[in-house]
PDB file of C-alpha atoms in Angstrom:
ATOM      1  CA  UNK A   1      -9.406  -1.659   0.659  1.00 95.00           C
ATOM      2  CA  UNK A   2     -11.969   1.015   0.862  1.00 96.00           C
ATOM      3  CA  UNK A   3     -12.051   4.176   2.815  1.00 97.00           C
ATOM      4  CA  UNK A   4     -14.598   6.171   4.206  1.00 96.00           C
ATOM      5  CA  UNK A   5     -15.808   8.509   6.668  1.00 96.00           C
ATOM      6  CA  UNK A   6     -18.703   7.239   8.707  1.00 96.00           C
ATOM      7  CA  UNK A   7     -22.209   9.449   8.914  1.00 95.00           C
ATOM      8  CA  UNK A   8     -24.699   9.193  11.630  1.00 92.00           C
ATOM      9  CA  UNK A   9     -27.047   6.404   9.705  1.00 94.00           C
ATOM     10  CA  UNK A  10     -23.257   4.581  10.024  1.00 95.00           C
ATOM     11  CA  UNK A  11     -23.875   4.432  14.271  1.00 96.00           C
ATOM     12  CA  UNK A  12     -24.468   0.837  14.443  1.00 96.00           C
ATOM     13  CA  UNK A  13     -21.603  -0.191  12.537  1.00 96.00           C
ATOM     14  CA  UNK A  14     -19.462   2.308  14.224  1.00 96.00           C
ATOM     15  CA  UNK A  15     -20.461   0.600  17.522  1.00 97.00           C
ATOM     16  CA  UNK A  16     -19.780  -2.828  16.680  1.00 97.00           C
ATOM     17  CA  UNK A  17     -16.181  -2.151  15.033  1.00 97.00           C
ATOM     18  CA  UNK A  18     -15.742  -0.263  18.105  1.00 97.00           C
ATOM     19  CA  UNK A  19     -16.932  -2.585  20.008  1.00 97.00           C
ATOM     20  CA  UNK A  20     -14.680  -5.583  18.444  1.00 97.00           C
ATOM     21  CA  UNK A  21     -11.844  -3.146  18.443  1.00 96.00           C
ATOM     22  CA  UNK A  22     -12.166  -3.000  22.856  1.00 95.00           C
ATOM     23  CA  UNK A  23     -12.482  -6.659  22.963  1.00 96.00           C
ATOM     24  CA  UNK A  24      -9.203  -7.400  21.031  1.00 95.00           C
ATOM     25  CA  UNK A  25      -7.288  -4.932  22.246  1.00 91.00           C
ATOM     26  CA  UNK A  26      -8.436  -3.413  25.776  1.00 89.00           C
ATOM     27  CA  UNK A  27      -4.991  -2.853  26.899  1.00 85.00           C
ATOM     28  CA  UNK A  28      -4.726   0.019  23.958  1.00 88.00           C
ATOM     29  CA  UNK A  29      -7.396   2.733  24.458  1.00 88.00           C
ATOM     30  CA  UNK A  30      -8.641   4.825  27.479  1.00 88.00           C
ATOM     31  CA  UNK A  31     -11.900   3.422  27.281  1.00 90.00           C
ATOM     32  CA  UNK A  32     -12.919  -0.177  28.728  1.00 91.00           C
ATOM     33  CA  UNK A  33     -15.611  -2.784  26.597  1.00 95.00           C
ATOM     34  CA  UNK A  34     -17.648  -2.958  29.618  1.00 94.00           C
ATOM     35  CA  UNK A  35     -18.289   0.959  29.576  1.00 95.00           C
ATOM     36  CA  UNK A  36     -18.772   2.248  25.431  1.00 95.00           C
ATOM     37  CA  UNK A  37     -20.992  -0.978  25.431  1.00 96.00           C
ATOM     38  CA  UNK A  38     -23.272   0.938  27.911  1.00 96.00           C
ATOM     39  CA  UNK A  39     -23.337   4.246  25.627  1.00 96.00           C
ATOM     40  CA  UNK A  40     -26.436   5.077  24.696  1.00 96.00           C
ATOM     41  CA  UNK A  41     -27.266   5.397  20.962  1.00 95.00           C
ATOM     42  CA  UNK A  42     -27.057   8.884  20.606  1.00 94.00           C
ATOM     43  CA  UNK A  43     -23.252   8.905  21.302  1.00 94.00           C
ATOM     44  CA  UNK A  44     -22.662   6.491  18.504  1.00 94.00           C
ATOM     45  CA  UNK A  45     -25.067   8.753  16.157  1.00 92.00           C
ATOM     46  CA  UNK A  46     -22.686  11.977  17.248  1.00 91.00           C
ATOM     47  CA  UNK A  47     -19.187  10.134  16.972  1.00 92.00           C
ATOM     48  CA  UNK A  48     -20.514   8.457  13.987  1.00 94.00           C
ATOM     49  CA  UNK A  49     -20.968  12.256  12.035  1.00 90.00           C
ATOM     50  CA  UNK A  50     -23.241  14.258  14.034  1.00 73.00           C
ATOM     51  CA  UNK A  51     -20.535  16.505  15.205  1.00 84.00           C
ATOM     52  CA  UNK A  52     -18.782  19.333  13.222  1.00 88.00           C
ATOM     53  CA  UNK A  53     -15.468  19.508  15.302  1.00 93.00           C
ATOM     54  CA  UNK A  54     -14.514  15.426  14.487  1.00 95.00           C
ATOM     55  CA  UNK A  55     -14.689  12.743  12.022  1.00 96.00           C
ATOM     56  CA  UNK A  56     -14.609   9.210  12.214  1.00 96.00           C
ATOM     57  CA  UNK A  57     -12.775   6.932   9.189  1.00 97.00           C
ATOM     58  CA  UNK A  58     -13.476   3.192   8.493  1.00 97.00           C
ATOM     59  CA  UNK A  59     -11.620   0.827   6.405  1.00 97.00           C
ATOM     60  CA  UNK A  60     -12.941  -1.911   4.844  1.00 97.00           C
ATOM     61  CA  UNK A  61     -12.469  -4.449   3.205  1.00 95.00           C
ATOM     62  CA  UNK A  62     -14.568  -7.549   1.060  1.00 93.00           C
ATOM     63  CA  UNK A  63     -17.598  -5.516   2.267  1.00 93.00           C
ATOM     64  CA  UNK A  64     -15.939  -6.173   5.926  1.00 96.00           C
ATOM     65  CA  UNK A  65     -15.106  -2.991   8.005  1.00 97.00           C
ATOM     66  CA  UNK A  66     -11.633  -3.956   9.123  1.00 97.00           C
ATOM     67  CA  UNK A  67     -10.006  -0.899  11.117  1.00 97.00           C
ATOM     68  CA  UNK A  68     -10.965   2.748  12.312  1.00 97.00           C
ATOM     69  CA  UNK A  69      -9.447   5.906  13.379  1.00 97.00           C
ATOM     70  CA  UNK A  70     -11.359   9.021  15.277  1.00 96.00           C
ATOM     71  CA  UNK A  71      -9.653  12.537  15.100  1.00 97.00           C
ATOM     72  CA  UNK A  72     -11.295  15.823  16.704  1.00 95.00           C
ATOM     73  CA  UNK A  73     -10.455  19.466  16.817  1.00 94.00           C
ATOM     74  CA  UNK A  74      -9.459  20.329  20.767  1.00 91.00           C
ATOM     75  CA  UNK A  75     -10.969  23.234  21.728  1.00 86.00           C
ATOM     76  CA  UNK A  76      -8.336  23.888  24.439  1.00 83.00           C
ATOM     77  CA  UNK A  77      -5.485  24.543  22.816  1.00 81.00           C
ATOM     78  CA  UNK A  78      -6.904  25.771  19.846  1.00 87.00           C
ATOM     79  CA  UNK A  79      -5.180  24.363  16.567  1.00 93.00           C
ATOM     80  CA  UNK A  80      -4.987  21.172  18.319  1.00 96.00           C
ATOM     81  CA  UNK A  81      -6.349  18.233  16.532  1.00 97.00           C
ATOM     82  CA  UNK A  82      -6.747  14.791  18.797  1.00 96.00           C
ATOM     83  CA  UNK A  83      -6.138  11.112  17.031  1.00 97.00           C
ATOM     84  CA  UNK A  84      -7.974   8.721  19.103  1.00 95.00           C
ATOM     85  CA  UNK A  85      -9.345   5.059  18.450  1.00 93.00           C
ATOM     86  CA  UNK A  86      -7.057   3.788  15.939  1.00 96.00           C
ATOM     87  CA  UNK A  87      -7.303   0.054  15.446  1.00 96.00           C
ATOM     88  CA  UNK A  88      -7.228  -2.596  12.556  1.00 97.00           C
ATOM     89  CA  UNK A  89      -8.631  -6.313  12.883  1.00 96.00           C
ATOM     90  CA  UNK A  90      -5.530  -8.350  13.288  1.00 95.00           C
ATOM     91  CA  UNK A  91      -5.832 -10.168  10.287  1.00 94.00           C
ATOM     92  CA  UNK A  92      -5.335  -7.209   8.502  1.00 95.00           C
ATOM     93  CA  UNK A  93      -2.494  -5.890  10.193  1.00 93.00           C
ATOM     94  CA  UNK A  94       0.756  -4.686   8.482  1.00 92.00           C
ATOM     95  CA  UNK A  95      -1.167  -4.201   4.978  1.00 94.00           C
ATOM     96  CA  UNK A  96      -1.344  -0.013   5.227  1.00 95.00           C
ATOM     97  CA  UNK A  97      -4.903   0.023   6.723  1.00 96.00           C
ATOM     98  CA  UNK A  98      -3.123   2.383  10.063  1.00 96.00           C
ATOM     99  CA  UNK A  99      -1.559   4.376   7.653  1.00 97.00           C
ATOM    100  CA  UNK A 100      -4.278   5.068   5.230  1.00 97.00           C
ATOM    101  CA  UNK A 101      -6.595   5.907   8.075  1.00 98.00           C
ATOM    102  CA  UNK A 102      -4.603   7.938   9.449  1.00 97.00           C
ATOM    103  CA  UNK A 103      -3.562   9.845   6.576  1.00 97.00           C
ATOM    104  CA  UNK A 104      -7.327  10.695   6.037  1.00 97.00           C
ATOM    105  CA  UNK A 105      -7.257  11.806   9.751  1.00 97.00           C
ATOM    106  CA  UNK A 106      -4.553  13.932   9.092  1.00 97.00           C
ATOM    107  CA  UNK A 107      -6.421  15.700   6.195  1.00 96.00           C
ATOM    108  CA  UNK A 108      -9.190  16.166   7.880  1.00 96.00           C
ATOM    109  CA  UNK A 109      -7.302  17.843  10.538  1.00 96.00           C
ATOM    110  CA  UNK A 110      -5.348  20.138   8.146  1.00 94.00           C
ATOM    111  CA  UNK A 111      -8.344  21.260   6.417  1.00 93.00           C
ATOM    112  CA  UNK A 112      -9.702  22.376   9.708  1.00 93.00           C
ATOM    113  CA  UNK A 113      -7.183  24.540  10.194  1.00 92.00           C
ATOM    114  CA  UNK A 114      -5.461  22.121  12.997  1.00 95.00           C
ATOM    115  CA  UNK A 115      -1.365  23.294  13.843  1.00 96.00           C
ATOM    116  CA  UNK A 116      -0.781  19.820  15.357  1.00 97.00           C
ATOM    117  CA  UNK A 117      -2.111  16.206  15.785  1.00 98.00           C
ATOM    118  CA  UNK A 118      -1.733  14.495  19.084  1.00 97.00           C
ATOM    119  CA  UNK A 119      -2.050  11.283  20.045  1.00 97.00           C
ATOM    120  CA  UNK A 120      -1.859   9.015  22.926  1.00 95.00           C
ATOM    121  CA  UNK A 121      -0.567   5.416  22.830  1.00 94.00           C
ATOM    122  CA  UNK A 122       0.325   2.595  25.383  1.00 92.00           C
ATOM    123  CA  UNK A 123       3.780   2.820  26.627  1.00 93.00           C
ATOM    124  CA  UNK A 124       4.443  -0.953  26.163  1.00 90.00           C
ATOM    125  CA  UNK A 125       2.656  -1.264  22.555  1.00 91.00           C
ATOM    126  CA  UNK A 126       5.949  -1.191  20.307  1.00 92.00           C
ATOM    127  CA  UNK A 127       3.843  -1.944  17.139  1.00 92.00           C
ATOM    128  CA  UNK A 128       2.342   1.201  17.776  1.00 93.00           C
ATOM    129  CA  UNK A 129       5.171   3.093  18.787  1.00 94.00           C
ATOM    130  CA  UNK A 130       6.803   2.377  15.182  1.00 95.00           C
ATOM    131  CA  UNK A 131       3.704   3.271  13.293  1.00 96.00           C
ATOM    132  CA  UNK A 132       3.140   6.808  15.203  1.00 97.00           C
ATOM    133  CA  UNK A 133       6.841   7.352  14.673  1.00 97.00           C
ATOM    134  CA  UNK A 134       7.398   6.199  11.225  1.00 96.00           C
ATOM    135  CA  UNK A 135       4.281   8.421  10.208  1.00 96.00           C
ATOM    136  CA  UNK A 136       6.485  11.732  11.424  1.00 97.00           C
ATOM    137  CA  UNK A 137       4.934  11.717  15.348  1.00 98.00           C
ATOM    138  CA  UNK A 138       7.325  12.585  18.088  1.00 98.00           C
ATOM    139  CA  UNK A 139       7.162  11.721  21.805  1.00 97.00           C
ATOM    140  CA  UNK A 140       6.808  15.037  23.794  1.00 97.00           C
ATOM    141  CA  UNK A 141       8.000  14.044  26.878  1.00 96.00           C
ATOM    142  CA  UNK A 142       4.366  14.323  28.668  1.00 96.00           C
ATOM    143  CA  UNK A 143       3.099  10.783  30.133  1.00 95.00           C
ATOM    144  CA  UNK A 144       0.195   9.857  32.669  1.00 92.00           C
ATOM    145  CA  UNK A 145      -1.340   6.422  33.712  1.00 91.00           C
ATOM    146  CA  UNK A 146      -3.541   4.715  31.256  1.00 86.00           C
ATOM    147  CA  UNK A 147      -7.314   5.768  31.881  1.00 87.00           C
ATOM    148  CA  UNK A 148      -8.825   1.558  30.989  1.00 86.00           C
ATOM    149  CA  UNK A 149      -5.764   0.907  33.100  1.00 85.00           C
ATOM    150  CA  UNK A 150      -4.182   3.466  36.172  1.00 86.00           C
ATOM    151  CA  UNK A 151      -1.328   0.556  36.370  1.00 88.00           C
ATOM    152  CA  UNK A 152      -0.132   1.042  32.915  1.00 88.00           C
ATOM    153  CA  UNK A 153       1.147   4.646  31.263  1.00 91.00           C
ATOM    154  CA  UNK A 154       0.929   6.040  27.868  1.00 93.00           C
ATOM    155  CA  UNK A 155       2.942   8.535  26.165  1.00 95.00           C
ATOM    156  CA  UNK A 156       2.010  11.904  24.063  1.00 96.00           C
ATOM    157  CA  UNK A 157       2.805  12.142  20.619  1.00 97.00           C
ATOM    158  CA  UNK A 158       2.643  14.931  18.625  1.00 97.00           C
ATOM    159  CA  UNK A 159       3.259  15.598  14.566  1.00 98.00           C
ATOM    160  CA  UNK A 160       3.240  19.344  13.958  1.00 97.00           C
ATOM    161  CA  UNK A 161       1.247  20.464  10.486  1.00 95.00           C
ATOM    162  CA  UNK A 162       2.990  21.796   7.547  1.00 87.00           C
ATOM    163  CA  UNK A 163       1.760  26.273   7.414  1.00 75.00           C
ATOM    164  CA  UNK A 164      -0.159  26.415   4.348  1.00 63.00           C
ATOM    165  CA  UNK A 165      -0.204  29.786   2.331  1.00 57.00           C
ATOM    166  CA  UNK A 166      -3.112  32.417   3.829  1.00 54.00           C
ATOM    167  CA  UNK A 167      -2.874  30.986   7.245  1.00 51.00           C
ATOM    168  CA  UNK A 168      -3.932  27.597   9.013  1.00 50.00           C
ATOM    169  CA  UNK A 169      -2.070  24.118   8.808  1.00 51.00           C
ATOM    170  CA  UNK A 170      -2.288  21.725   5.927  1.00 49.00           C
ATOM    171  CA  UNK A 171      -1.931  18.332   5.696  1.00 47.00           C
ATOM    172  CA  UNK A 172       1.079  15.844   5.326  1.00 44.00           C
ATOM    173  CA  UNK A 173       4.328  16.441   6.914  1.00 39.00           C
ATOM    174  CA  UNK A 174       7.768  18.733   5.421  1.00 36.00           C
ATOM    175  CA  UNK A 175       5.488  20.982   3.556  1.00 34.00           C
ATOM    176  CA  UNK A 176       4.006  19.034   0.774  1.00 32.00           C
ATOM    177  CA  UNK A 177       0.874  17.486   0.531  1.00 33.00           C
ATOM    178  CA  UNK A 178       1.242  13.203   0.685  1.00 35.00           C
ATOM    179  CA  UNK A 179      -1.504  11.650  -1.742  1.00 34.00           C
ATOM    180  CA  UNK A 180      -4.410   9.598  -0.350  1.00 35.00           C
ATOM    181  CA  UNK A 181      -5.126   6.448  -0.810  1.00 34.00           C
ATOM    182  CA  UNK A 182      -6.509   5.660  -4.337  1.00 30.00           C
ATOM    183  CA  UNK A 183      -9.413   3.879  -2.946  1.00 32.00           C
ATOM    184  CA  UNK A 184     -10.541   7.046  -0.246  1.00 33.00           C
ATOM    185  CA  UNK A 185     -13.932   8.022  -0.232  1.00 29.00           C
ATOM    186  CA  UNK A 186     -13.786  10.556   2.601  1.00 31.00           C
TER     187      UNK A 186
END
């Protein structure tokens, strides 16, 4: 499995993993198919690296992009770093793809100085729920309706960052830095 985060000349790919991603699971993100298909380009250019405050990770694999995870830097509160649009293809499921993504997203969130990641997930997606949980997150408490869905809720999760020396959060979890996968090529 490779590793990498995605530049803007990496838009069309972005869009289609997204894309696939909506289509197989559309019960497990705030967004719906029908509306990122209508984005324009230029939103897949900026998610796919034109913007400073985020970063978008694929994995692949055989050449194949198989999974992807989105993290960016909330403005409001500050220190806050957001984990959105994690999914792997499900024939690659239960191999460390999640994990390895969002390790990177992690990182990336440490070494912008993030206190915190957040995330959001589906209140009835258990798989989910484990993976979030066994990765250090913790529910908060906080839960709203589902935007793809006002039916269905999702919960918060939150995994505070370890202090790092001279100020600002680092990555991994307990205070010691977790190694990346061997393959990563952020």
């Amino acid at each position: 499995m490779e590793l990498r985060q995605t530049s803007a000349g990496d838009w069309g790919a972005l869009r289609r993993l997204r894309l696939r991603a909506l289509a197989d699971a559309p019960g497990a993100f705030a967004s719906t198919l029908e509306a990122e298909r209508a984005l324009p380009d230029e939103v897949w250019r900026q998610r796919a690296g034109d913007d400073p405050a985020a970063a978008t990770f694929v994995a692949s694999e055989g050449g194949a992009d198989i999974g992807l995870a989105r993290i960016f830097a909330e403005p409001d509160p500050p220190g806050r770093a957001h984990l959105v649009s994690i999914w792997v293809d499900p024939g690659h499921r239960r191999r460390g793809a999640a994990r390895a993504l969002i390790d990177l997203a992690i990182r990336w969130a440490g070494e912008h100085r993030a206190e915190e990641v957040v995330l959001w997930v589906a209140d009835e997606n258990a798989g989910a729920h484990r993976l979030y949980a066994g990765m250090g997150f913790r529910p908060t408490g906080e839960r709203q309706p589902l935007p793809s869905d006002q039916a269905r809720s999702e919960s918060l999760m939150r995994l505070p960052l370890p202090r790092r020396p001279g100020g600002g959060a680092g990555p991994g979890r307990g205070g010691r830095r977790r190694p990346g996968p061997r393959s990563a090529r952020p």
